[in-house]
């Protein structure tokens, strides 16, 4: 395939609002050992991208954000046997997704089902890698336990609920409005509740017949921590996925000690490739056959690739259900 030497990308010009996302022309990268080069057809927008832009962070020296893409493989690095040139893939990337070409580890590039569009496929990697690593890598959710996801209609949440419910896991979701609570139930939540409800913990315990939550994912930087601790099962784990710009937690220590609750958290981006590869292997076996059938991404808004600032403005309104996507 003919590959140009330069490409259009979006870069973070400085710390700030959506307007600091500007187009630029940069060299097309070459795939290294174990990597593939993807011609990007669509890229997902994630909250991480918004935090990166707001703080003006250039990960690995690159000012181009973007953690997930869909497109066709146009070149492969040494040692890559799959995917092959011409294959259509959806991939987790270490930044650089807001561009015409992006490099991904071959092990993290999943095949796209024929009945899934490019825009839909670009919604999948970050959501499912995040959910599977935290529920089954960092924690150990079992089918006889209850999980909970704060933000069940988010880009991660709405796909996690669909996949987990299809596989027989019981996950309760929370959301910030009745419209979103209703949507979370439609996505397969065992129960869905408003996280602003003062009786949230009591209602969660009622929904679980007093059992409580064994594995809880919190993307709210600990905004509901007192309620979270109250609703946890003995030996349960709370996993934080957002630092909220440096939030500090005030912990109800006696309650944590009484139930032996573990409080942890993780960032997906710096996770070792070996661990991400383990997640990818599990997704291939368990979840890939569901995508396009029981699991269908919801696209809340779609923007042209070079209109990342419009996409970020939409993300910051926090009114959407599902994913916001850039398309080439």
Coordinates of C-alpha atoms in Angstrom, one line a residue:
X1 CA 0.0 0.0 0.0
X2 CA 1.2 3.5 -0.8
X3 CA 1.8 5.4 2.5
X4 CA 2.5 9.2 2.5
X5 CA 5.4 10.6 4.4
X6 CA 3.3 13.1 6.3
X7 CA -0.1 13.2 7.8
X8 CA -2.7 15.5 9.4
X9 CA -3.1 15.2 13.1
X10 CA -4.6 17.1 16.0
X11 CA -2.1 18.4 18.6
X12 CA -2.5 19.9 22.1
X13 CA -0.9 23.3 21.5
X14 CA -0.9 24.2 25.3
X15 CA -3.0 23.5 28.4
X16 CA -6.5 24.8 28.1
X17 CA -10.0 24.3 26.7
X18 CA -11.1 22.7 23.5
X19 CA -9.7 25.6 21.4
X20 CA -6.1 24.5 22.2
X21 CA -6.7 21.4 19.9
X22 CA -5.3 22.5 16.6
X23 CA -4.4 20.7 13.2
X24 CA -0.8 20.1 12.4
X25 CA 1.2 18.2 9.8
X26 CA 3.7 15.6 11.1
X27 CA 5.6 12.6 9.7
X28 CA 3.8 9.3 9.4
X29 CA 5.3 6.9 12.0
X30 CA 6.8 3.6 11.1
X31 CA 5.7 0.5 13.0
X32 CA 8.4 -1.0 15.2
X33 CA 8.9 -4.6 16.2
X34 CA 5.5 -6.1 17.2
X35 CA 3.6 -3.1 15.9
X36 CA 1.2 -2.3 13.1
X37 CA 0.5 1.0 11.3
X38 CA -3.2 1.7 10.9
X39 CA -4.8 4.1 8.4
X40 CA -7.4 5.7 10.8
X41 CA -11.0 5.6 9.7
X42 CA -12.4 6.6 13.1
X43 CA -11.1 7.5 16.6
X44 CA -12.9 7.4 20.0
X45 CA -13.0 10.3 22.4
X46 CA -12.3 9.6 26.0
X47 CA -12.3 11.5 29.3
X48 CA -8.6 10.8 29.5
X49 CA -8.1 12.9 26.4
X50 CA -9.9 15.8 27.9
X51 CA -7.8 15.7 31.1
X52 CA -4.6 15.4 28.9
X53 CA -5.7 18.5 26.9
X54 CA -6.7 20.5 30.0
X55 CA -3.3 19.9 31.6
X56 CA -1.3 20.3 28.4
X57 CA 0.4 16.9 28.8
X58 CA 2.4 15.4 26.0
X59 CA 2.7 11.6 26.7
X60 CA 5.8 10.0 25.4
X61 CA 6.7 13.3 23.8
X62 CA 3.7 13.3 21.5
X63 CA 1.2 16.2 21.6
X64 CA -1.4 14.1 19.7
X65 CA -4.1 12.5 21.9
X66 CA -6.3 9.6 21.2
X67 CA -6.3 6.1 22.8
X68 CA -8.4 4.0 20.4
X69 CA -8.9 3.8 16.6
X70 CA -10.5 1.7 13.9
X71 CA -9.0 1.4 10.4
X72 CA -7.0 -0.8 8.1
X73 CA -3.5 -2.1 8.6
X74 CA -1.2 -0.6 6.0
X75 CA 2.2 -1.7 7.4
X76 CA 3.6 -4.2 9.9
X77 CA 6.7 -4.3 12.0
X78 CA 9.2 -7.1 12.5
X79 CA 7.8 -10.2 14.0
X80 CA 4.2 -9.5 13.3
X81 CA 2.2 -12.4 11.8
X82 CA -1.3 -11.0 12.6
X83 CA -3.0 -8.9 11.8
X84 CA -2.0 -8.6 8.2
X85 CA -1.8 -5.7 5.8
X86 CA -5.3 -4.9 4.6
X87 CA -7.0 -6.2 7.7
X88 CA -9.7 -4.1 9.4
X89 CA -8.9 -3.7 13.1
X90 CA -10.0 -1.8 16.2
X91 CA -7.0 -1.1 18.4
X92 CA -5.9 0.3 21.7
X93 CA -3.1 2.8 21.1
X94 CA -0.7 4.7 23.3
X95 CA -1.8 8.1 22.0
X96 CA -1.8 9.4 18.5
X97 CA -5.3 8.4 17.6
X98 CA -6.4 11.8 16.5
X99 CA -4.6 11.5 13.2
X100 CA -4.7 9.9 9.7
X101 CA -2.3 7.2 10.8
X102 CA -1.6 5.6 14.2
X103 CA 0.8 2.9 15.5
X104 CA -0.6 0.1 17.7
X105 CA 0.9 -3.0 19.3
X106 CA -0.2 -5.9 17.1
X107 CA -1.4 -7.8 20.1
X108 CA -3.9 -5.0 21.0
X109 CA -5.5 -4.8 17.5
X110 CA -8.7 -6.8 17.4
X111 CA -10.6 -7.8 14.2
X112 CA -13.7 -5.8 13.5
X113 CA -16.9 -7.8 12.9
X114 CA -18.4 -7.3 9.4
X115 CA -21.7 -5.9 10.8
X116 CA -19.9 -3.2 12.8
X117 CA -19.2 0.2 11.3
X118 CA -15.8 2.0 11.6
X119 CA -17.3 4.6 13.9
X120 CA -18.9 1.9 16.1
X121 CA -15.6 -0.1 16.2
X122 CA -13.7 2.9 17.4
X123 CA -15.8 3.0 20.5
X124 CA -14.8 -0.5 21.6
X125 CA -11.2 -0.8 22.6
X126 CA -10.7 1.7 25.5
X127 CA -14.1 0.7 27.0
X128 CA -13.7 -3.0 27.0
X129 CA -9.9 -3.0 27.9
X130 CA -10.8 -0.7 30.8
X131 CA -13.7 -2.8 32.1
X132 CA -12.0 -6.2 31.7
X133 CA -8.7 -5.1 33.3
X134 CA -10.4 -3.6 36.3
X135 CA -13.2 -6.1 36.9
X136 CA -11.1 -9.2 36.2
X137 CA -7.4 -8.2 36.4
X138 CA -7.3 -5.6 39.2
X139 CA -10.3 -7.2 40.9
X140 CA -11.9 -10.7 40.5
X141 CA -15.6 -10.3 39.8
X142 CA -17.5 -13.6 40.0
X143 CA -20.9 -14.5 38.7
X144 CA -22.3 -15.1 42.2
X145 CA -21.2 -11.6 43.3
X146 CA -22.5 -8.1 42.5
X147 CA -20.5 -5.4 40.6
X148 CA -21.3 -1.7 40.4
X149 CA -20.3 0.8 37.8
X150 CA -20.6 4.6 38.5
X151 CA -21.5 6.2 35.2
X152 CA -23.3 3.4 33.5
X153 CA -24.1 5.4 30.3
X154 CA -20.6 6.6 29.7
X155 CA -18.4 5.5 26.9
X156 CA -17.0 2.7 29.0
X157 CA -20.0 2.0 31.1
X158 CA -22.6 1.5 28.4
X159 CA -20.5 -1.2 26.6
X160 CA -19.3 -2.8 29.9
X161 CA -22.9 -3.3 31.0
X162 CA -23.9 -4.8 27.7
X163 CA -21.0 -7.3 27.6
X164 CA -21.1 -8.2 31.3
X165 CA -24.8 -8.8 31.4
X166 CA -24.6 -10.9 28.2
X167 CA -22.0 -13.1 29.9
X168 CA -24.1 -13.5 33.0
X169 CA -22.6 -11.0 35.4
X170 CA -24.7 -8.9 37.7
X171 CA -23.6 -5.3 37.6
X172 CA -25.6 -2.4 39.1
X173 CA -25.1 1.0 37.4
X174 CA -25.5 4.5 38.5
X175 CA -26.2 7.7 36.5
X176 CA -26.9 11.3 37.0
X177 CA -30.4 11.7 35.6
X178 CA -33.6 9.7 35.2
X179 CA -33.0 9.6 31.4
X180 CA -29.6 8.0 31.9
X181 CA -30.9 5.7 34.6
X182 CA -33.4 4.4 32.1
X183 CA -30.7 4.0 29.5
X184 CA -28.5 2.0 31.9
X185 CA -31.3 -0.5 32.5
X186 CA -31.6 -0.9 28.7
X187 CA -27.9 -1.6 28.5
X188 CA -28.3 -4.5 30.8
X189 CA -27.7 -3.2 34.3
X190 CA -29.0 -5.6 37.0
X191 CA -30.4 -2.4 38.6
X192 CA -29.8 1.3 37.8
X193 CA -30.0 4.1 40.3
X194 CA -29.3 7.9 40.4
X195 CA -26.0 8.5 42.1
X196 CA -27.3 11.8 43.6
X197 CA -29.9 9.9 45.7
X198 CA -29.1 10.3 49.4
X199 CA -30.4 6.8 49.9
X200 CA -28.1 5.2 47.2
X201 CA -26.3 2.8 49.5
X202 CA -29.6 1.6 51.1
X203 CA -31.1 1.0 47.7
X204 CA -28.1 -0.9 46.4
X205 CA -28.2 -3.1 49.5
X206 CA -31.9 -3.7 48.9
X207 CA -31.2 -4.6 45.2
X208 CA -28.6 -7.1 46.3
X209 CA -30.8 -8.6 49.1
X210 CA -28.3 -7.2 51.6
X211 CA -25.3 -8.9 50.0
X212 CA -23.6 -5.7 48.9
X213 CA -21.1 -4.9 46.1
X214 CA -17.9 -7.0 45.7
X215 CA -16.3 -5.1 42.8
X216 CA -17.0 -1.4 42.3
X217 CA -15.6 0.8 39.6
X218 CA -15.6 4.5 40.3
X219 CA -14.9 7.1 37.6
X220 CA -16.0 10.1 39.8
X221 CA -12.8 10.6 41.7
X222 CA -14.3 9.4 45.0
X223 CA -17.4 11.7 44.9
X224 CA -19.6 8.9 46.4
X225 CA -17.0 7.3 48.7
X226 CA -19.0 7.3 51.9
X227 CA -22.0 5.7 50.1
X228 CA -19.6 3.3 48.3
X229 CA -18.2 2.0 51.6
X230 CA -21.7 1.6 53.1
X231 CA -22.9 -0.5 50.1
X232 CA -19.8 -2.8 49.9
X233 CA -19.8 -6.5 50.7
X234 CA -17.2 -7.8 53.1
X235 CA -13.8 -8.2 51.4
X236 CA -15.0 -6.0 48.5
X237 CA -12.8 -3.8 46.4
X238 CA -13.3 -0.3 45.1
X239 CA -11.3 0.6 42.0
X240 CA -10.8 4.3 41.1
X241 CA -10.2 5.1 37.5
X242 CA -10.1 8.9 37.7
X243 CA -7.9 11.0 39.8
X244 CA -10.1 14.0 39.2
X245 CA -7.1 16.4 38.8
X246 CA -5.5 15.3 42.0
X247 CA -8.5 14.6 44.3
X248 CA -7.7 13.6 47.9
X249 CA -10.0 11.1 49.7
X250 CA -11.4 11.3 53.2
X251 CA -12.0 7.7 54.2
X252 CA -14.4 6.3 56.8
X253 CA -11.6 4.2 58.3
X254 CA -13.7 2.2 60.9
X255 CA -16.2 1.1 58.2
X256 CA -13.3 0.0 55.9
X257 CA -11.7 -2.0 58.7
X258 CA -15.0 -3.6 59.7
X259 CA -15.6 -4.9 56.2
X260 CA -12.0 -5.4 55.2
X261 CA -12.6 -3.2 52.1
X262 CA -9.8 -2.7 49.7
X263 CA -9.5 0.7 47.9
X264 CA -7.3 0.7 44.8
X265 CA -7.2 2.2 41.3
X266 CA -5.4 2.1 38.0
X267 CA -4.6 4.0 34.9
X268 CA -4.9 1.9 31.7
X269 CA -2.4 3.8 29.6
X270 CA 0.8 3.0 31.6
X271 CA -0.2 -0.6 32.2
X272 CA 2.5 -3.1 31.0
X273 CA 2.0 -4.4 27.4
X274 CA 2.1 -8.0 28.8
X275 CA -0.9 -7.3 31.0
X276 CA -2.8 -5.5 28.2
X277 CA -2.1 -8.5 26.0
X278 CA -3.6 -10.8 28.6
X279 CA -6.8 -8.6 28.5
X280 CA -6.8 -8.6 24.7
X281 CA -6.6 -12.4 24.7
X282 CA -9.6 -12.7 27.0
X283 CA -11.6 -10.2 25.0
X284 CA -10.9 -12.2 21.8
X285 CA -12.3 -15.3 23.5
X286 CA -15.2 -14.0 25.5
X287 CA -16.4 -10.7 24.1
X288 CA -15.5 -10.4 20.4
X289 CA -18.2 -12.9 19.4
X290 CA -20.8 -10.6 21.1
X291 CA -19.8 -7.3 19.4
X292 CA -22.4 -6.3 16.8
X293 CA -24.9 -8.6 18.4
X294 CA -25.5 -8.5 22.1
X295 CA -23.0 -5.7 22.4
X296 CA -23.6 -2.7 20.2
X297 CA -21.8 0.7 20.7
X298 CA -24.1 3.8 20.9
X299 CA -22.7 6.8 19.1
X300 CA -23.9 10.0 20.9
X301 CA -22.1 12.4 18.5
X302 CA -19.9 12.2 15.5
X303 CA -17.4 14.8 14.3
X304 CA -14.9 15.1 11.4
X305 CA -11.4 14.0 12.4
X306 CA -10.0 17.6 12.4
X307 CA -12.9 18.9 14.5
X308 CA -11.6 17.4 17.8
X309 CA -12.3 20.7 19.6
X310 CA -16.0 20.3 18.8
X311 CA -15.9 16.7 20.1
X312 CA -14.2 17.8 23.3
X313 CA -16.7 20.6 23.8
X314 CA -19.4 17.9 23.5
X315 CA -17.7 15.7 26.0
X316 CA -17.4 18.5 28.6
X317 CA -21.2 19.1 28.5
X318 CA -21.5 15.5 30.0
X319 CA -25.0 15.2 28.7
X320 CA -24.3 12.4 26.2
X321 CA -25.1 8.7 26.4
X322 CA -22.6 6.4 24.8
X323 CA -19.5 7.5 22.9
X324 CA -18.3 10.6 21.0
X325 CA -16.3 9.7 17.9
X326 CA -14.1 11.3 15.2
X327 CA -14.4 10.1 11.7
X328 CA -12.0 10.5 8.8

